[in-house]
Coordinates of C-alpha atoms and ligand atoms in Angstrom, one line a residue:
M654 CA 2.3 29.3 30.3
P655 CA 1.8 30.3 34.2
E656 CA -1.3 28.2 34.9
S657 CA -2.5 24.9 33.9
V658 CA -4.8 25.3 31.0
T659 CA -8.3 23.9 29.8
F660 CA -9.1 22.0 26.7
P661 CA -12.6 23.0 25.0
P662 CA -15.3 20.4 26.4
G663 CA -16.0 17.4 24.3
F664 CA -12.0 17.5 23.1
L665 CA -11.7 14.2 22.1
W666 CA -8.6 12.4 23.5
G667 CA -7.1 9.4 21.8
A668 CA -4.3 7.5 21.0
A669 CA -3.5 6.0 17.3
T670 CA -2.3 2.5 15.6
S671 CA -2.4 1.1 12.3
S672 CA -2.7 -2.4 11.1
Y673 CA 0.3 -3.7 10.1
Q674 CA 2.2 -2.3 12.5
I675 CA 0.3 -3.8 15.4
E676 CA -1.9 -7.0 14.1
G677 CA 0.2 -9.8 13.1
A678 CA -1.8 -12.7 12.2
V679 CA -0.9 -12.2 8.6
R680 CA -1.7 -15.7 7.8
E681 CA -5.0 -16.0 9.2
D682 CA -8.7 -15.8 8.4
G683 CA -8.1 -15.5 4.8
R684 CA -5.5 -12.5 4.8
T685 CA -3.2 -12.3 1.9
P686 CA 0.3 -10.3 1.7
S687 CA 0.3 -6.8 1.4
I688 CA 3.0 -4.8 0.2
W689 CA 4.6 -4.5 3.5
D690 CA 4.9 -8.2 4.0
T691 CA 6.7 -8.3 0.6
F692 CA 8.8 -5.7 1.6
S693 CA 9.9 -6.5 4.8
H694 CA 10.3 -10.1 3.6
T695 CA 12.8 -8.7 1.2
P696 CA 16.2 -8.9 2.7
G697 CA 17.9 -5.2 3.5
K698 CA 14.8 -3.3 3.6
V699 CA 13.8 -3.4 7.2
A700 CA 16.4 -2.8 9.7
F701 CA 17.6 -6.4 11.1
D702 CA 15.2 -7.7 8.5
E703 CA 12.2 -7.5 11.0
N704 CA 8.9 -8.0 9.7
G705 CA 5.1 -7.5 11.0
D706 CA 4.0 -11.5 10.9
V707 CA 3.3 -11.4 14.5
A708 CA 4.0 -7.5 15.4
V709 CA 2.4 -7.0 18.8
D710 CA -0.2 -10.0 18.1
H711 CA -3.1 -7.3 18.4
Y712 CA -5.3 -9.8 16.4
H713 CA -5.3 -11.8 19.4
R714 CA -4.8 -9.7 22.3
Y715 CA -7.4 -6.8 21.1
R716 CA -9.8 -7.6 24.2
D717 CA -7.2 -7.1 26.4
D718 CA -5.5 -3.8 24.6
V719 CA -9.1 -2.5 24.7
A720 CA -9.5 -3.0 28.4
M721 CA -6.0 -1.6 28.6
M722 CA -7.2 2.0 26.7
A723 CA -10.3 2.0 29.3
G724 CA -8.0 2.0 32.0
L725 CA -6.0 4.9 30.4
D726 CA -9.3 6.8 30.0
L727 CA -9.0 7.1 26.3
A728 CA -11.9 8.8 24.6
A729 CA -11.1 7.4 21.1
Y730 CA -9.2 5.1 19.5
R731 CA -7.6 5.6 15.8
F732 CA -7.0 2.3 13.9
S733 CA -6.7 1.3 10.5
V734 CA -8.3 -1.4 8.3
S735 CA -6.1 -4.2 6.6
W736 CA -7.4 -4.2 3.2
S737 CA -5.9 -7.6 2.2
R738 CA -7.7 -9.0 5.2
V739 CA -10.8 -7.6 4.3
Q740 CA -10.5 -8.2 0.4
P741 CA -7.6 -10.2 0.2
T742 CA -6.6 -9.8 -3.3
G743 CA -8.0 -6.2 -3.8
R744 CA -10.9 -7.6 -6.0
G745 CA -13.9 -9.5 -5.5
P746 CA -16.1 -10.3 -2.6
A747 CA -14.9 -9.2 1.1
V748 CA -13.8 -11.9 3.3
Q749 CA -16.4 -12.1 5.9
R750 CA -13.9 -13.2 8.7
G751 CA -11.7 -10.0 8.0
L752 CA -14.7 -7.8 8.3
D753 CA -16.0 -9.8 11.7
F754 CA -12.5 -9.0 13.1
Y755 CA -13.1 -5.6 12.7
R756 CA -16.6 -5.5 14.1
R757 CA -15.5 -7.3 17.0
L758 CA -12.9 -4.9 18.0
V759 CA -15.6 -1.8 17.2
D760 CA -17.8 -3.5 19.5
E761 CA -15.2 -4.2 22.2
L762 CA -14.2 -0.3 21.9
L763 CA -18.0 0.8 22.3
T764 CA -18.7 -1.6 25.3
H765 CA -16.1 0.4 26.8
G766 CA -17.3 3.7 25.9
I767 CA -14.4 4.7 23.6
E768 CA -15.2 5.8 20.2
P769 CA -13.5 4.0 17.3
V770 CA -12.1 6.4 14.4
V771 CA -11.4 4.2 11.4
T772 CA -8.9 4.9 8.5
L773 CA -9.1 2.8 5.5
Y774 CA -5.6 2.7 4.1
H775 CA -2.4 2.9 6.2
W776 CA -0.5 2.0 3.7
D777 CA -0.8 -1.8 3.4
L778 CA -1.9 -2.1 0.0
P779 CA -2.8 -5.9 -1.3
Q780 CA 0.2 -7.1 -2.9
E781 CA -1.6 -8.2 -5.9
L782 CA -2.8 -4.6 -6.7
E783 CA 0.5 -3.7 -6.7
D784 CA 1.6 -6.7 -8.8
A785 CA -1.3 -4.7 -11.3
G786 CA 0.6 -1.4 -11.2
G787 CA 0.1 -0.3 -7.9
W788 CA -0.7 3.3 -6.9
P789 CA 0.5 4.8 -10.2
E790 CA -2.2 2.8 -12.0
R791 CA -5.6 4.7 -11.8
E792 CA -7.6 1.2 -11.5
T793 CA -6.1 1.2 -7.8
A794 CA -8.3 4.2 -7.1
Y795 CA -11.3 2.1 -8.2
R796 CA -10.4 -0.7 -6.3
F797 CA -10.2 1.3 -3.3
A798 CA -13.4 3.2 -3.7
E799 CA -14.9 -0.6 -3.8
Y800 CA -13.3 -1.8 -0.7
A801 CA -14.4 1.6 1.1
D802 CA -18.3 0.6 0.2
M803 CA -17.2 -2.9 1.7
V804 CA -15.6 -1.5 5.1
G805 CA -18.4 1.1 5.2
R806 CA -21.5 -1.5 4.8
A807 CA -19.6 -3.6 7.6
L808 CA -18.8 -1.0 10.2
G809 CA -21.4 2.0 9.1
D810 CA -23.7 1.2 12.0
R811 CA -21.4 1.8 14.6
V812 CA -18.5 3.8 13.6
V813 CA -19.2 7.8 12.9
R814 CA -15.9 9.0 12.2
W815 CA -13.6 7.6 9.3
A816 CA -10.5 8.8 7.1
T817 CA -10.0 7.5 3.9
V818 CA -6.4 7.3 3.7
N819 CA -3.0 8.3 5.9
E820 CA -0.4 10.3 4.9
P821 CA -0.3 9.8 1.2
W822 CA 2.9 11.7 1.1
C823 CA 4.4 8.8 2.7
A824 CA 2.7 6.1 0.3
A825 CA 3.6 8.0 -2.7
F826 CA 6.9 9.7 -2.0
L827 CA 8.4 7.1 0.1
G828 CA 6.8 4.1 -1.7
Y829 CA 7.8 5.2 -5.3
S830 CA 10.5 7.6 -5.2
S831 CA 13.1 7.4 -2.2
G832 CA 11.9 3.6 -2.0
V833 CA 12.4 3.5 1.7
H834 CA 9.0 2.4 2.3
A835 CA 7.0 -0.4 0.3
P836 CA 6.7 -1.2 -2.3
G837 CA 10.2 0.3 -2.5
R838 CA 10.2 1.9 -6.1
T839 CA 12.5 4.7 -7.0
D840 CA 10.9 6.2 -9.7
P841 CA 9.7 9.8 -9.5
A842 CA 7.3 10.1 -12.4
A843 CA 5.7 7.0 -10.7
A844 CA 5.5 8.9 -7.5
L845 CA 3.3 11.7 -8.9
R846 CA 0.9 9.5 -10.5
A847 CA 0.8 7.6 -7.2
A848 CA -0.1 11.0 -5.4
H849 CA -3.0 11.8 -8.1
H850 CA -4.5 8.5 -7.8
L851 CA -4.2 8.1 -3.8
N852 CA -6.1 11.8 -4.4
L853 CA -8.7 9.9 -6.6
A854 CA -9.1 7.2 -4.1
H855 CA -9.8 9.5 -1.6
G856 CA -12.5 11.3 -3.7
L857 CA -14.2 7.8 -5.1
G858 CA -13.8 6.3 -1.9
T859 CA -15.7 9.2 -0.1
S860 CA -18.1 9.0 -2.3
A861 CA -18.5 5.6 -2.2
L862 CA -18.9 6.0 1.8
R863 CA -21.6 8.8 1.6
Q864 CA -23.6 6.0 -0.4
V865 CA -23.6 3.7 2.6
L866 CA -23.1 5.3 5.5
P867 CA -25.5 7.0 7.6
S868 CA -25.9 11.0 7.4
R869 CA -24.4 11.5 11.0
A870 CA -21.1 9.6 9.5
Q871 CA -18.0 12.4 9.4
L872 CA -15.5 11.7 7.0
A873 CA -12.1 13.0 6.3
V874 CA -8.6 12.4 5.3
S875 CA -5.3 12.3 7.2
L876 CA -2.3 14.6 5.9
N877 CA 1.2 14.6 7.2
S878 CA 1.3 18.0 5.6
Q879 CA 4.8 19.1 6.2
V880 CA 5.9 22.4 7.9
I881 CA 8.6 23.7 5.3
R882 CA 10.8 26.4 6.4
A883 CA 13.5 28.3 4.2
L884 CA 16.8 28.7 5.9
T885 CA 17.0 32.2 4.8
D886 CA 15.2 35.2 3.4
S887 CA 17.0 35.0 0.3
P888 CA 14.8 34.6 -2.9
A889 CA 16.4 31.6 -4.2
D890 CA 15.8 30.0 -0.7
L891 CA 12.0 31.4 -0.6
D892 CA 11.6 29.6 -3.7
A893 CA 12.8 26.4 -2.7
R894 CA 10.5 26.4 0.2
R895 CA 7.4 27.2 -2.3
R896 CA 8.7 24.3 -4.5
I897 CA 9.0 21.8 -1.3
D898 CA 5.6 23.0 -0.2
H899 CA 3.9 21.8 -3.4
L900 CA 5.3 18.7 -3.1
A901 CA 4.8 17.9 0.2
N902 CA 1.3 19.6 0.9
G903 CA 0.0 21.3 -2.4
V904 CA -0.1 18.1 -4.3
F905 CA -2.5 16.9 -1.9
H906 CA -4.3 19.9 -0.2
G907 CA -4.5 21.4 -3.5
P908 CA -6.8 19.1 -4.9
L909 CA -8.5 17.9 -1.8
L910 CA -9.3 21.1 -0.2
Q911 CA -9.1 23.6 -3.2
G912 CA -10.4 21.7 -6.2
A913 CA -6.8 22.0 -8.6
Y914 CA -3.3 21.4 -7.9
P915 CA -1.4 24.2 -7.7
E916 CA 0.1 25.8 -11.1
T917 CA 3.9 25.8 -10.3
L918 CA 3.4 22.3 -9.0
L919 CA 3.0 21.3 -12.6
S920 CA 5.4 23.4 -14.2
D921 CA 8.1 22.7 -11.6
T922 CA 7.4 19.0 -12.6
A923 CA 7.2 19.6 -16.2
A924 CA 10.7 17.4 -16.9
L925 CA 9.1 14.1 -15.4
T926 CA 5.7 14.2 -16.5
D927 CA 2.8 16.2 -18.5
W928 CA 0.4 15.4 -15.6
S929 CA -1.8 13.6 -18.3
F930 CA -2.8 11.3 -15.9
V931 CA -5.1 14.0 -14.6
R932 CA -8.3 13.0 -16.7
D933 CA -11.5 15.5 -17.0
G934 CA -13.8 15.3 -14.2
D935 CA -10.9 14.0 -11.7
L936 CA -10.6 17.4 -9.8
K937 CA -14.3 17.4 -9.2
A938 CA -14.2 14.0 -7.8
I939 CA -11.1 14.4 -5.7
N940 CA -12.9 17.8 -4.0
Q941 CA -15.4 15.7 -1.9
P942 CA -17.0 17.6 0.8
I943 CA -15.6 16.4 4.0
D944 CA -16.5 16.8 7.5
W945 CA -13.1 17.0 9.2
L946 CA -9.3 17.1 8.3
G947 CA -6.9 15.0 9.9
L948 CA -3.1 16.4 10.4
N949 CA 0.0 14.1 11.5
Y950 CA 2.7 16.0 12.9
Y951 CA 6.4 15.1 14.0
T952 CA 9.0 17.6 13.1
P953 CA 9.5 20.7 10.6
V954 CA 11.8 20.5 7.4
V955 CA 14.3 23.2 6.7
V956 CA 15.2 23.7 2.8
S957 CA 17.5 26.0 1.0
A958 CA 18.6 26.3 -2.5
A959 CA 21.4 24.1 -3.0
G960 CA 24.8 26.0 -2.6
G961 CA 22.7 28.3 0.0
G962 CA 24.3 26.4 3.2
P963 CA 25.8 23.4 4.2
K964 CA 24.1 20.3 3.0
G965 CA 22.7 18.6 5.7
P966 CA 21.2 15.3 6.1
R967 CA 17.4 15.2 4.6
A968 CA 15.3 16.2 7.4
D969 CA 11.9 14.5 5.7
A970 CA 10.6 12.3 8.1
H971 CA 11.2 8.6 7.9
G972 CA 13.6 9.9 5.3
G973 CA 17.1 8.4 4.3
G974 CA 18.0 6.2 1.5
E975 CA 19.8 6.9 -1.6
H976 CA 17.0 8.1 -3.8
S977 CA 15.3 11.2 -3.0
P978 CA 11.5 11.2 -2.2
W979 CA 11.1 14.7 -3.6
P980 CA 10.7 14.7 -7.5
A981 CA 12.5 17.2 -9.4
A982 CA 13.8 18.7 -6.5
D983 CA 17.7 17.9 -6.7
D984 CA 19.0 21.1 -6.6
I985 CA 17.3 21.6 -3.2
A986 CA 19.2 21.1 0.1
F987 CA 17.6 19.8 3.2
H988 CA 19.0 21.0 6.5
Q989 CA 18.7 19.5 10.1
P990 CA 16.5 22.0 12.0
P991 CA 18.2 22.8 14.8
G992 CA 17.5 21.8 18.5
E993 CA 17.1 18.6 20.4
R994 CA 15.9 15.6 18.8
T995 CA 14.2 12.4 19.5
V996 CA 15.8 8.7 18.8
M997 CA 14.3 9.1 15.1
G998 CA 16.9 12.2 14.5
W999 CA 13.5 14.5 14.4
T1000 CA 13.8 17.8 15.7
I1001 CA 11.5 18.8 18.3
D1002 CA 9.9 21.9 17.2
P1003 CA 6.2 22.3 18.6
T1004 CA 6.0 25.7 17.1
G1005 CA 5.8 23.6 14.0
L1006 CA 2.6 21.8 15.2
Y1007 CA 1.0 25.4 16.2
D1008 CA 1.7 26.7 12.5
L1009 CA 0.6 23.6 10.9
I1010 CA -3.1 23.9 12.6
T1011 CA -3.4 27.7 12.0
T1012 CA -2.4 27.2 8.4
Y1013 CA -4.9 24.7 7.6
S1014 CA -7.5 26.5 9.8
R1015 CA -6.8 29.7 7.8
L1016 CA -7.1 27.8 4.5
R1017 CA -10.3 26.0 5.2
P1018 CA -12.0 27.8 8.4
D1019 CA -15.0 25.6 7.7
L1020 CA -13.3 22.4 8.6
Q1021 CA -13.0 20.9 12.1
L1022 CA -9.3 19.8 12.5
F1023 CA -8.0 16.7 14.5
V1024 CA -4.3 16.2 15.3
T1025 CA -4.4 12.3 14.2
E1026 CA -0.8 11.6 14.9
N1027 CA 1.9 13.3 17.1
G1028 CA 4.4 11.9 19.6
A1029 CA 8.3 10.6 20.0
A1030 CA 10.2 7.5 20.1
Y1031 CA 12.7 7.3 22.9
D1032 CA 14.8 4.4 24.1
D1033 CA 12.8 3.2 26.5
K1034 CA 13.7 0.8 29.1
P1035 CA 11.9 -0.8 32.3
E1036 CA 13.8 -0.3 35.6
T1037 CA 14.5 -3.1 37.8
D1038 CA 11.2 -2.6 39.4
G1039 CA 9.3 -2.9 35.9
Q1040 CA 8.1 0.7 35.5
V1041 CA 9.1 2.4 32.3
L1042 CA 9.8 6.1 33.0
D1043 CA 9.7 8.5 29.9
P1044 CA 10.2 11.8 30.8
E1045 CA 11.4 12.8 27.4
R1046 CA 8.1 11.6 25.5
I1047 CA 6.1 13.7 28.3
A1048 CA 8.0 16.6 27.6
Y1049 CA 7.2 16.3 24.0
L1050 CA 3.6 15.7 24.5
H1051 CA 3.3 18.6 26.9
A1052 CA 5.0 20.7 24.6
H1053 CA 3.1 19.9 21.7
L1054 CA -0.4 19.8 23.7
A1055 CA 0.5 23.0 24.7
A1056 CA 0.9 24.2 21.2
V1057 CA -2.3 22.9 20.4
H1058 CA -4.0 24.8 23.2
R1059 CA -2.4 27.9 21.6
A1060 CA -3.9 27.5 18.4
V1061 CA -7.3 26.8 19.9
S1062 CA -7.1 29.9 21.9
D1063 CA -6.1 31.7 19.0
G1064 CA -9.3 30.8 17.3
A1065 CA -8.6 27.4 15.1
D1066 CA -11.5 24.9 15.6
V1067 CA -9.4 21.6 16.8
G1068 CA -11.9 18.5 17.8
G1069 CA -9.2 16.1 19.2
Y1070 CA -5.6 14.8 19.6
F1071 CA -4.2 11.3 18.9
L1072 CA -1.3 10.2 20.5
W1073 CA 1.1 8.3 18.0
S1074 CA 0.9 5.5 19.3
L1075 CA -0.9 3.4 21.7
M1076 CA 1.8 1.0 22.2
D1077 CA 5.3 0.3 20.9
N1078 CA 5.0 -1.4 17.3
F1079 CA 6.3 -2.1 14.0
E1080 CA 8.1 1.2 12.8
W1081 CA 8.3 0.5 9.2
A1082 CA 11.9 0.5 7.6
W1083 CA 13.0 0.9 11.1
G1084 CA 11.4 -2.5 12.4
Y1085 CA 11.0 -2.7 15.9
S1086 CA 13.9 -0.8 16.8
K1087 CA 12.0 2.8 17.5
R1088 CA 9.6 2.7 20.2
F1089 CA 7.2 5.6 20.0
G1090 CA 4.4 4.0 22.2
A1091 CA 2.8 5.4 25.6
V1092 CA 2.6 1.7 26.4
Y1093 CA 5.4 -0.5 26.6
V1094 CA 5.5 -3.8 24.6
D1095 CA 8.3 -6.4 25.6
Y1096 CA 8.4 -8.3 22.3
A1097 CA 9.4 -11.6 23.7
T1098 CA 6.4 -12.1 26.0
Q1099 CA 3.9 -9.7 24.5
A1100 CA 3.4 -8.0 27.8
R1101 CA 2.3 -4.6 28.0
T1102 CA 3.2 -2.0 30.3
P1103 CA 2.0 1.6 30.3
K1104 CA 4.9 3.8 30.5
A1105 CA 4.6 7.1 32.8
S1106 CA 3.7 9.1 29.8
A1107 CA 0.3 6.6 29.6
H1108 CA -0.5 7.2 33.1
W1109 CA 0.0 11.2 32.7
Y1110 CA -1.9 11.5 29.7
A1111 CA -4.6 9.4 31.1
G1112 CA -4.6 12.3 33.7
I1113 CA -4.9 15.0 30.8
A1114 CA -7.7 12.9 29.0
R1115 CA -9.5 12.4 32.2
T1116 CA -9.4 16.1 33.3
G1117 CA -9.0 17.8 30.0
Q1118 CA -6.3 19.9 31.8
L1119 CA -2.7 20.4 30.7
P1120 CA -0.9 21.1 33.6
A1121 CA 1.5 24.1 33.6
E1122 CA 4.8 21.9 33.7
P1123 CA 5.3 18.4 33.1
P1124 CA 6.2 16.5 36.2
V1125 CA 9.5 15.6 37.3
L1126 CA 10.3 11.7 37.0
G1127 CA 13.0 10.2 39.3
R1128 CA 15.0 7.5 37.6
A1129 CA 15.8 4.8 39.8
G1130 CA 19.2 4.0 37.6
Ligands
LIG1776 C1 3.5 8.6 10.7 C2 3.0 7.0 10.1 C3 3.0 6.2 11.6 C4 4.1 6.2 12.1 C5 4.6 7.9 12.7 C6 6.1 7.6 13.3 O1 4.2 8.9 9.5 O2 1.8 7.3 9.7 O3 2.5 4.7 11.0 O4 5.0 5.4 11.6 O5 5.0 8.2 11.5

């Protein structure tokens, strides 16, 4: 890239967070436990047995946080709503105090000229709904539609862009198959049911939102569609790639965007389930027209037929654990892609983001795409003068933004980019040990310090221009 490149006018520059990862205040204003409260309070589930009880106290500090975002020239902020704050048991009337928090947050954003982008579900299911069976139960999808209606009514006059569900793959397969995420179940057949009911929740939720939102509303879902690569071109490895691609991607984009599950997904998983939980009319209910599609990307996945190469660590994001997240795929091997890694152990490969955008742009050329998450964790530490220098994150963001720009130049319609994450936060099973923020949080004092990457990103958000090279930062030592 010889010169700086310019993004299209109106390209939306943002940062993202999610409710359980930042809010804290878990027992305030009527909120009741979500599956992440229960899971994180179960010994041994989260690194150092940490939890989101306080998190980064955003519930109390949201005004300062929004002012900080404005200072960083962000045009948009993607956050999620905590279901159990709004409808504590997942049934019954909405709790006004819970809704009011999000109304205040949205007002504060709008006052600062920052567009709110709302995600309804970022993994924090009310515990009572899990006790009634959770996502493997069909009823949960109906509950979600009711909750979507409530939030739609409360915020619809001031929020334009909405996403129903964030990363249904993680919710279904890490939550119910590998069990490394809440609710921590290890039942691969239940994970497939969960995937279907998350799809149904999206469809019913989208219909519910359409009923209550003004026609200018723009609705979507955010997928962590995974870039799956075969280790070699052998037919066996290519077949392994096809199977994992269906379990990672087709299981969601098939019904959501194309109106059907891939045929071979059903046959590949026939030993576990006959898919009779997919009822007449479900595919139509799921395949609702949407206005944009969110893509989250961190790292690619490399697979082979077992025996086709060394059996490396499973490179599925947030992976690990003794149980596989991938149902009916024990004969497939996962390999660490070559190259530098972040402290998550995730290989840095910006071509994956390019491939992801161009794949979805070909699949649904009519849909505008947004990168709703992309970013990197590093062991950031303040220098003696208090600055936080994170050249590795800047390099990561620079390379990935260049990949987005290349996809746009090649014709993809990308409307914006949301850095994950605005600030350091509770990184699920990793607790507070992994820092993804553009803003450093001192967890003892809750002080926020924008890292060098935040200042750098602000310059891009302000100008729409990505410089040819990332800056060289000197560390004081
Ligand atoms: C994504 C999640 C987000 C965060 C990042 C690192 O899968 O949506 O909450 O954990 O990974």
